[in-house]
XYZ file of C-alpha atoms in Angstrom:
655
model
C 78.428 130.499 116.285
C 80.783 127.922 117.620
C 84.269 127.281 116.259
C 83.036 123.907 114.749
C 79.958 125.471 113.122
C 82.277 128.180 111.664
C 84.462 125.653 109.958
C 81.481 123.997 108.266
C 79.323 127.025 107.443
C 79.288 128.255 103.851
C 80.549 131.633 102.843
C 78.252 134.513 103.600
C 76.103 135.622 100.590
C 76.058 132.092 99.095
C 72.931 130.435 97.992
C 73.007 128.328 101.019
C 73.144 131.056 103.637
C 70.590 133.056 101.854
C 68.014 130.267 101.941
C 65.388 130.291 104.555
C 66.356 128.852 107.976
C 64.787 125.526 108.765
C 64.932 121.892 107.952
C 65.249 122.578 104.121
C 68.235 124.980 104.550
C 70.013 122.393 106.834
C 69.553 119.760 104.175
C 71.048 122.075 101.555
C 74.026 122.643 103.872
C 74.580 118.990 104.419
C 74.267 118.322 100.581
C 76.912 121.041 99.933
C 79.248 119.433 102.484
C 78.811 116.012 100.869
C 79.572 117.469 97.437
C 82.596 119.293 98.747
C 83.850 116.087 100.361
C 83.493 114.162 97.054
C 85.632 116.802 95.434
C 88.459 116.747 97.978
C 88.347 113.666 100.134
C 87.694 110.822 97.658
C 89.901 111.598 94.655
C 92.636 109.201 95.640
C 90.605 106.140 96.656
C 87.994 106.965 93.851
C 90.622 106.516 91.138
C 92.033 103.195 92.481
C 89.790 101.136 90.069
C 91.993 102.422 87.281
C 95.094 100.435 88.237
C 94.179 97.934 90.979
C 93.073 94.811 89.042
C 95.336 95.525 86.176
C 98.261 95.464 88.779
C 97.054 92.284 90.426
C 97.277 90.318 87.222
C 100.275 92.003 85.771
C 102.389 89.325 84.160
C 105.672 91.200 84.909
C 105.032 91.078 88.594
C 107.787 89.187 90.460
C 105.052 87.116 91.970
C 102.434 86.943 89.190
C 98.808 85.968 89.785
C 97.646 83.797 86.943
C 94.483 84.635 85.183
C 91.969 81.991 85.924
C 88.288 81.743 87.059
C 89.052 80.889 90.745
C 91.676 83.590 90.973
C 89.452 86.187 89.331
C 86.653 85.449 91.697
C 89.029 85.373 94.738
C 90.828 88.628 93.865
C 87.605 90.615 93.236
C 86.288 89.272 96.552
C 89.502 90.209 98.403
C 89.272 93.582 96.902
C 85.707 94.124 97.987
C 86.195 92.861 101.534
C 89.465 94.633 101.995
C 87.735 97.925 101.115
C 84.858 96.974 103.492
C 87.128 96.152 106.433
C 89.803 98.772 106.107
C 87.931 101.716 104.848
C 84.351 101.223 106.036
C 85.063 99.553 109.462
C 88.496 100.802 110.509
C 88.150 104.376 109.179
C 84.583 105.423 108.618
C 83.027 103.477 111.636
C 85.964 103.488 114.161
C 88.949 105.836 113.544
C 86.851 108.866 112.573
C 85.396 108.789 116.126
C 88.896 109.723 117.533
C 88.967 113.414 116.588
C 90.890 116.309 118.094
C 88.295 119.048 118.289
C 86.863 117.865 115.026
C 90.215 117.335 113.142
C 91.433 113.844 112.276
C 94.579 112.189 110.767
C 97.859 111.021 112.186
C 98.884 114.441 113.520
C 95.536 114.674 115.400
C 96.272 111.273 117.063
C 99.728 112.426 118.033
C 98.187 115.430 119.837
C 95.581 113.205 121.594
C 98.504 110.965 122.689
C 100.633 113.861 123.939
C 97.587 115.207 125.851
C 97.345 111.701 127.559
C 101.090 111.752 128.408
C 100.663 112.683 132.030
C 98.195 109.997 132.655
C 99.952 107.140 130.951
C 103.623 107.952 131.622
C 106.130 109.838 129.303
C 107.875 106.634 128.021
C 104.626 105.155 126.595
C 103.591 108.426 125.134
C 106.961 108.892 123.508
C 107.000 105.499 121.914
C 103.434 105.917 120.498
C 104.155 109.576 119.392
C 107.290 108.335 117.642
C 105.183 105.667 115.971
C 102.663 108.170 114.864
C 105.348 110.463 113.606
C 106.671 107.652 111.432
C 103.107 107.212 110.148
C 103.053 110.934 109.220
C 106.493 110.369 107.451
C 104.980 107.506 105.654
C 102.219 109.904 104.445
C 104.984 112.156 102.739
C 106.027 109.141 100.781
C 102.285 108.630 99.830
C 102.179 112.297 98.819
C 105.043 111.838 96.378
C 103.802 108.521 94.957
C 100.104 109.246 94.473
C 100.455 112.046 91.828
C 102.876 109.976 89.828
C 100.970 106.824 89.811
C 97.530 108.309 89.485
C 98.300 110.687 86.545
C 100.472 108.017 84.812
C 97.607 105.437 85.061
C 95.065 107.870 83.589
C 97.363 108.937 80.656
C 98.235 105.371 80.019
C 94.604 104.916 78.773
C 95.650 106.488 75.506
C 97.484 103.244 74.800
C 94.040 101.535 74.689
C 92.929 103.945 72.116
C 96.113 103.936 70.047
C 99.132 101.762 71.075
C 101.488 103.894 68.967
C 101.049 106.638 71.567
C 102.981 104.736 74.132
C 106.019 107.030 73.910
C 104.001 110.100 74.759
C 102.729 108.859 78.110
C 105.727 109.905 80.277
C 106.211 113.418 78.768
C 102.476 114.158 78.803
C 102.405 112.982 82.463
C 105.414 115.280 83.361
C 103.720 118.278 81.747
C 100.540 117.712 83.628
C 102.379 117.443 86.854
C 104.504 120.529 86.279
C 101.225 122.591 85.513
C 99.623 120.995 88.565
C 102.357 122.227 90.967
C 102.775 125.678 89.216
C 99.099 126.476 89.919
C 99.323 125.637 93.627
C 100.302 129.224 94.587
C 96.860 130.401 93.563
C 95.153 127.737 95.775
C 92.338 125.432 95.149
C 89.509 127.655 96.406
C 88.419 128.691 92.952
C 88.727 125.247 91.166
C 87.472 123.500 94.258
C 83.962 124.393 93.382
C 84.006 122.187 90.295
C 85.830 119.327 91.919
C 82.656 117.877 93.533
C 80.513 117.818 90.415
C 83.462 116.295 88.393
C 83.819 113.517 90.909
C 80.112 112.861 90.853
C 80.144 112.384 87.148
C 83.278 110.062 87.606
C 81.648 107.806 90.224
C 78.330 107.649 88.280
C 80.321 106.862 85.084
C 82.522 104.091 86.627
C 79.499 102.644 88.394
C 77.485 102.537 85.268
C 80.290 100.778 83.230
C 80.635 98.326 86.020
C 76.880 97.456 85.791
C 77.213 96.785 82.142
C 80.012 94.370 82.769
C 77.892 92.593 85.543
C 75.055 92.262 83.283
C 77.131 90.351 80.796
C 78.523 87.980 83.528
C 76.236 88.033 86.550
C 78.123 85.170 88.156
C 80.700 87.573 89.387
C 78.297 88.567 92.094
C 79.479 85.504 93.960
C 82.472 87.504 94.907
C 80.342 89.590 97.181
C 80.196 86.651 99.566
C 82.912 86.676 102.379
C 83.296 82.978 101.978
C 84.612 83.630 98.458
C 87.515 85.766 99.811
C 88.067 83.441 102.817
C 88.106 80.341 100.643
C 90.594 81.933 98.323
C 92.940 82.862 101.175
C 92.635 79.352 102.773
C 92.763 77.163 99.719
C 95.075 79.342 97.533
C 97.082 81.056 100.267
C 100.306 81.396 98.169
C 98.471 83.088 95.301
C 96.216 85.126 97.586
C 99.165 86.281 99.793
C 101.014 87.734 96.854
C 97.915 89.254 95.388
C 97.463 91.401 98.555
C 100.427 93.466 97.682
C 98.346 94.780 94.757
C 94.962 94.465 96.440
C 95.918 97.126 98.922
C 95.875 99.710 96.038
C 92.085 99.599 96.343
C 92.286 101.263 99.723
C 94.874 104.062 98.907
C 93.350 107.358 100.050
C 91.723 105.817 103.179
C 93.891 108.129 105.308
C 92.430 111.118 103.418
C 88.938 110.200 104.782
C 90.324 110.631 108.340
C 92.773 113.684 107.733
C 90.081 115.830 106.024
C 87.381 115.054 108.633
C 87.866 118.586 110.012
C 87.060 120.327 106.739
C 83.688 118.536 106.004
C 82.755 116.748 109.218
C 82.294 113.083 109.733
C 78.588 112.870 108.707
C 79.237 114.301 105.300
C 82.194 112.009 104.635
C 80.325 108.980 105.924
C 77.260 109.717 103.623
C 79.463 110.349 100.576
C 81.269 107.140 101.077
C 78.383 104.788 101.959
C 75.907 106.168 99.371
C 78.038 106.945 96.347
C 81.756 106.206 96.433
C 81.753 102.742 97.884
C 78.949 101.401 95.733
C 80.490 102.990 92.561
C 84.040 101.555 93.339
C 82.483 98.125 94.086
C 80.459 98.088 90.869
C 83.565 98.982 88.875
C 85.664 96.163 90.400
C 82.840 93.655 89.863
C 82.382 94.746 86.315
C 86.154 94.544 85.570
C 86.160 91.103 87.139
C 83.183 90.041 84.817
C 85.009 91.486 81.740
C 88.233 89.376 82.594
C 86.101 86.204 83.029
C 84.661 86.797 79.600
C 87.917 87.549 77.905
C 91.195 87.066 79.916
C 93.091 89.252 77.215
C 91.461 92.336 78.706
C 93.477 92.049 81.861
C 96.086 94.399 80.458
C 93.656 97.387 81.010
C 90.221 96.231 82.210
C 89.241 99.540 83.477
C 89.207 101.354 80.126
C 88.159 98.250 78.101
C 85.130 97.889 80.278
C 83.697 101.030 78.560
C 82.241 100.782 75.032
C 84.466 101.963 72.177
C 82.716 105.426 71.827
C 83.134 106.175 75.529
C 86.876 105.439 75.866
C 88.350 108.710 74.869
C 85.906 110.753 77.195
C 86.723 108.244 79.837
C 90.411 108.893 79.480
C 89.857 112.586 79.784
C 87.668 112.165 82.686
C 90.109 109.866 84.450
C 92.890 112.424 83.880
C 90.698 115.047 85.448
C 89.918 112.758 88.350
C 93.512 111.856 88.947
C 94.570 115.380 88.964
C 91.909 116.019 91.632
C 93.364 113.011 93.481
C 96.685 114.542 93.248
C 95.523 117.960 94.430
C 93.945 116.389 97.438
C 97.066 114.549 98.614
C 99.326 117.537 97.765
C 97.112 119.811 99.975
C 97.269 117.040 102.671
C 101.134 117.196 102.554
C 100.921 120.984 103.150
C 98.724 120.387 106.190
C 100.805 117.602 107.666
C 104.037 119.708 107.217
C 102.328 122.824 108.603
C 100.991 120.927 111.731
C 104.439 119.220 112.272
C 106.023 122.604 112.327
C 103.581 123.915 114.741
C 104.106 120.932 117.010
C 107.871 121.421 116.902
C 108.858 118.477 114.588
C 109.899 120.833 111.649
C 111.182 124.300 111.456
C 108.721 127.119 110.990
C 107.746 127.122 107.443
C 106.237 129.805 105.289
C 102.622 129.120 104.863
C 100.173 131.056 102.807
C 96.360 130.724 103.241
C 94.887 130.651 99.771
C 91.071 130.939 100.700
C 89.169 133.185 103.071
C 86.127 130.916 103.196
C 87.724 127.490 103.169
C 89.765 126.745 106.312
C 92.719 124.554 105.555
C 93.407 125.631 102.060
C 97.100 126.533 102.423
C 100.150 126.752 100.302
C 103.628 125.829 101.631
C 106.130 126.808 98.932
C 109.107 124.717 100.212
C 106.959 121.575 100.357
C 105.470 122.349 96.942
C 108.776 122.487 95.048
C 110.144 119.492 97.085
C 107.091 117.411 96.093
C 107.321 118.505 92.429
C 110.904 117.492 92.091
C 110.257 114.269 93.779
C 107.090 113.324 91.719
C 108.957 114.117 88.447
C 111.868 112.019 89.527
C 109.479 109.053 90.249
C 107.693 109.489 86.831
C 111.002 109.461 84.835
C 112.536 106.697 86.965
C 109.640 104.161 87.029
C 107.954 105.223 83.763
C 104.709 103.190 84.361
C 102.008 102.803 86.941
C 102.622 99.075 87.159
C 106.133 99.686 88.247
C 105.185 102.378 90.723
C 102.558 100.042 92.139
C 105.264 97.962 93.754
C 106.287 100.916 95.807
C 102.849 102.280 96.461
C 101.395 99.582 98.873
C 104.135 99.880 101.479
C 103.239 103.531 102.386
C 99.554 102.848 102.535
C 99.804 99.683 104.586
C 102.180 101.178 107.098
C 100.031 104.229 107.613
C 96.904 102.155 108.092
C 98.499 99.779 110.618
C 99.834 102.559 112.737
C 96.530 104.405 112.685
C 94.645 101.166 113.658
C 97.080 100.478 116.556
C 96.964 104.071 117.925
C 93.149 104.193 117.784
C 92.843 101.048 119.816
C 95.227 102.313 122.345
C 93.201 105.561 122.605
C 89.899 103.641 122.758
C 91.324 101.642 125.773
C 92.857 104.479 127.812
C 90.792 107.525 126.719
C 87.298 105.886 126.463
C 87.836 102.832 128.761
C 86.456 100.409 126.316
C 86.254 96.839 127.733
C 89.506 94.955 127.026
C 87.693 91.867 125.595
C 85.912 93.961 123.054
C 89.135 95.766 122.046
C 91.059 92.557 121.917
C 88.524 91.018 119.613
C 88.374 93.901 117.326
C 92.141 94.666 117.295
C 92.987 91.035 116.538
C 90.838 90.920 113.446
C 91.792 94.397 112.003
C 95.494 94.151 112.882
C 95.682 90.691 111.458
C 94.234 92.116 108.178
C 96.622 95.119 108.283
C 99.648 92.924 109.102
C 98.788 90.501 106.231
C 99.055 93.491 103.974
C 102.321 94.667 105.305
C 103.787 91.238 105.011
C 102.638 90.905 101.453
C 104.177 94.248 100.591
C 107.473 93.431 102.137
C 107.858 90.711 99.485
C 108.140 93.559 97.053
C 110.815 95.264 99.043
C 113.628 94.812 96.449
C 111.209 95.725 93.581
C 110.240 99.193 94.834
C 108.723 98.857 98.223
C 111.962 100.186 99.666
C 111.089 103.565 98.221
C 108.350 104.795 100.611
C 110.342 103.238 103.487
C 113.438 105.233 102.550
C 111.261 108.361 102.079
C 109.677 107.765 105.411
C 112.905 107.173 107.246
C 114.408 110.309 105.801
C 111.510 112.388 106.756
C 111.398 110.711 110.270
C 115.101 111.314 110.787
C 114.761 115.006 109.797
C 111.683 115.507 112.075
C 113.224 113.660 115.126
C 116.615 115.409 114.664
C 114.830 118.819 114.564
C 112.934 118.082 117.631
C 116.071 117.021 119.555
C 118.227 119.853 118.220
C 115.414 122.299 119.109
C 115.432 120.926 122.786
C 119.233 121.445 122.899
C 119.232 124.866 121.575
C 116.229 125.913 123.869
C 118.147 124.615 126.940
C 121.335 126.439 126.056
C 119.398 129.544 125.285
C 117.531 129.549 128.513
C 120.892 129.483 130.331
C 122.194 132.375 128.421
C 119.027 134.463 128.856
C 118.646 133.975 132.632
C 115.732 134.407 134.862
C 113.094 136.900 133.692
C 111.925 137.638 137.197
C 115.390 138.520 138.297
C 116.002 140.622 135.179
C 112.669 142.583 136.030
C 113.924 143.064 139.555
C 117.195 144.493 138.348
C 115.280 146.853 136.004
C 113.167 148.040 138.923
C 116.060 148.836 141.080
C 117.755 150.305 137.937
C 120.848 148.088 138.388
C 121.583 148.338 134.597
C 121.335 152.131 134.828
C 118.826 152.064 131.896
C 117.064 155.191 130.817
C 113.224 154.973 130.081
C 112.224 156.339 126.683
C 108.809 156.957 125.272
C 106.950 154.319 123.302
C 106.121 150.602 123.197
C 108.571 147.764 122.749
C 107.398 144.131 122.169
C 110.040 141.463 122.688
C 109.234 137.953 121.247
C 110.290 135.292 123.609
C 109.661 131.518 124.019
C 108.223 131.715 127.391
C 108.192 133.766 130.669
C 110.875 131.914 132.413
C 113.821 133.721 130.811
C 114.610 137.254 129.576
C 114.748 137.706 125.870
C 118.252 138.017 124.506
C 117.203 141.249 122.466
C 115.820 142.910 125.590
C 118.931 142.022 127.664
C 121.200 143.382 124.888
C 119.253 146.496 124.626
C 119.318 147.236 128.392
C 122.843 146.006 129.177
C 124.549 147.505 126.039
C 122.305 150.450 125.055
C 121.203 151.156 128.600
C 117.617 152.088 127.467
C 114.271 150.686 128.079
C 110.764 151.788 126.862
C 107.868 153.053 128.927
C 105.887 150.002 127.966
C 107.597 146.640 127.571
C 105.701 143.562 126.443
C 107.415 140.308 126.445
C 105.425 138.249 124.125
C 105.303 134.379 123.917
C 103.380 132.672 121.147
C 101.998 129.393 122.318
C 100.738 126.606 120.006
C 97.942 124.693 121.661
C 97.353 120.850 120.879
C 94.049 121.854 119.259
C 93.375 122.998 115.712
C 92.055 126.446 116.726
C 92.426 128.373 120.007
C 89.053 129.546 121.458
C 88.651 133.384 121.434
C 88.442 133.486 125.323
C 91.802 131.796 125.553
C 93.645 133.790 122.955
C 95.360 136.247 125.381
C 96.786 135.778 128.870
C 98.753 138.698 130.752
C 101.099 138.450 133.680
C 102.501 141.681 135.328
C 105.544 139.770 136.440
C 105.118 140.753 140.071
C 104.844 144.406 139.611
C 101.724 146.439 138.492
C 103.396 149.872 137.978
C 106.679 149.283 136.110
C 105.143 149.120 132.524
C 106.587 145.621 132.006
C 104.148 142.712 131.248
C 104.359 139.254 129.835
C 101.705 138.391 127.203
C 100.995 134.876 126.041
C 99.202 134.676 122.584
C 97.670 131.279 121.972
C 96.912 129.725 118.595
C 95.855 126.289 117.339
C 98.211 124.209 115.358
C 96.190 124.878 112.238
C 96.125 128.700 112.695
C 98.526 131.348 111.090
C 99.751 133.258 114.207
C 98.607 137.023 113.933
C 100.442 138.638 116.704
C 99.522 142.184 116.113
C 95.747 141.117 115.862
C 96.178 139.250 119.139
C 97.772 142.316 120.810
C 94.906 144.598 119.781
C 92.642 142.404 121.986
C 94.499 143.656 125.150
C 92.687 145.651 127.808
C 94.825 148.824 128.954
C 93.947 147.857 132.547
C 95.829 144.717 132.190
C 98.925 146.066 130.443
C 99.519 149.136 132.955
C 98.263 151.582 130.422
C 97.304 152.061 126.776
C 99.699 150.523 124.209
C 100.765 152.506 121.169
C 100.688 149.459 118.807
C 100.579 151.560 115.709
C 104.044 152.830 116.415
C 105.412 149.958 118.592
C 108.883 148.361 117.885
C 109.136 144.682 117.637
C 112.372 142.964 118.694
C 113.498 139.507 117.555
C 116.481 137.452 118.811
C 118.177 135.633 115.916
C 120.373 132.679 116.786
C 123.261 131.503 114.653
C 123.906 127.811 115.130
C 127.456 126.356 115.069
C 128.713 122.699 115.424
C 130.282 122.239 118.818
C 132.220 119.414 120.565
C 129.635 118.602 123.245
C 128.186 115.106 122.900
C 124.646 116.219 122.394
C 124.064 114.534 119.138
C 125.994 112.672 116.495
C 128.092 115.018 114.327
C 125.930 114.112 111.229
C 122.720 114.913 113.100
C 124.230 118.253 114.225
C 124.968 119.129 110.559
C 121.526 117.973 109.525
C 119.834 120.115 112.249
C 121.828 123.235 111.078
C 121.094 122.591 107.425
C 117.391 122.086 108.326
C 117.323 125.448 110.106
C 118.034 127.132 106.886
C 114.537 126.576 105.586
C 113.022 128.402 108.516
C 110.614 131.029 107.425
C 111.210 134.626 108.352
C 109.941 135.163 111.897
C 108.590 138.623 111.249
C 106.566 137.567 108.287
C 105.443 134.250 110.174
C 104.023 136.263 113.163
C 102.576 139.032 111.000
C 104.943 141.806 112.205
C 105.328 145.080 110.438
C 108.655 144.936 108.610
C 109.485 148.583 109.022
C 109.197 148.428 112.853
C 110.961 145.068 113.421
C 114.490 144.974 114.880
C 116.595 141.732 114.663
C 119.399 141.258 117.246
C 121.843 138.385 116.648
C 123.704 135.865 118.920
C 125.216 132.353 118.406
C 124.790 129.024 120.006
C 126.888 125.844 119.754
C 125.271 122.382 119.537
């Protein structure tokens, strides 16, 4: 079984795996993947109909769109064609073709660009990688705003049932969000099985209610014509331009389609989108537009008012469940982005817990979880309504989409050598659409659009500061450690007068160019060395998962009889490093004898950082780097080392 097949295969013993092999079994597997994708991938974009049209026609908007026949037709048409162009064309048909061994999303694009760095020059690669990193930073803003606006918009449905319940919306939302983050430690594997069926019910329901609205006012189907959207932009540009700041809410969650591609595969996501999600959302938008045409007073909550009276309470409950699922998906996405960023050197090593044995990617990152919870609660109590948060939401979405589009076309030109005229035509159209949305959302800058930009700039500053500080510390550490080859030569000639003792010692190090500080201290100060010395480097490959035949590499460092070897253990950026498991794969013939791993001692070098006078970074960035280092996860736990056999030796470095 290949690595890609292993990711998509169902757990052993399931109904799927026990079915007979053949075409019918393969169809069952495909259906299971589609249902799983519905439960994880489409929660965010699938709940956008709750608040999109309501926000467009919000009278308290600083640039309100009047409720009128032409405006309703134009806005609904803009929504439909925005979803068609951005989600269907940009993401489903184009961006999802740019995968990194099956994985998608901003971090996958960054690794693809880094891989191309030697071909296109370091300067171009650095600029595009920085742009992609800012896109990842914008995603953190999206991860904070999505749970707040989604759950708020669903709970606000109770005001349709009983206006007197207005005051309970914010407290109820806060309770739901706290519970949502408290249960993260148990993972989503157990509840994930019901996510898909719940979302199927959701999409069928909103599609059916949309059809009921269309039947009452079938003229709304005119909005399906691209000339309707184009005419609205041309003849009512002022109104249409400001409407785009809210229309973009219809495509929130588009990045999730791309980011979660590795979990379900492109075919499953494409089928779910084209055959259920897109039609259901389109019908809901058309139905809401028809409702507003018939009664402009329904513009305050067209999504819930589209349902008949008897169905509104069940719809509020179903919407709440759907928005919790949407929040769950984006929270899990934040865990993945943070984990990948840490593996690629943009964040400190974080404590990551894998919460499912059968579902790859189901992880829990405690530090990110509590940061998100505090941030989301702050947004709920500060903005207090989905309409107010909507002003902020669009900026994060449009920024990420524009960066993804730009990076995709660059990769298409230099990786696949697509003809320039074809790329120019496609990029001109898609980037024009994206930049229109960005410009429209910039008009909301003082009304809340500054928030995701502030979050993104903060995250971007932390990540770039950590990357730069890490480079400085690594350079100074290498100078202090000295050449590993020379150190091994001195050991062979017993320059240090070190006594050999029985046993195996494993020294973790960043590479094989320098001697580990812990090994140097042990030899120079304690004057002892073990019979078998392994200098272990853990390497993170720019792929999601390292192939088994590339997991381990051994170098005897020039001597095949001194018991000293360098071992490189390779892991993908989505894997949790299991050092002990990797070492058990070693052949005694390559390590100059059999290793006693059951009793081996593991040595780590701990570095204490201090602010120095050298002009390496601004003083505030030095302090930020040192403060960020305090969230670094325990190395022994991160690498899976046995706590009772791990020795930590300290040193300090000034930056």
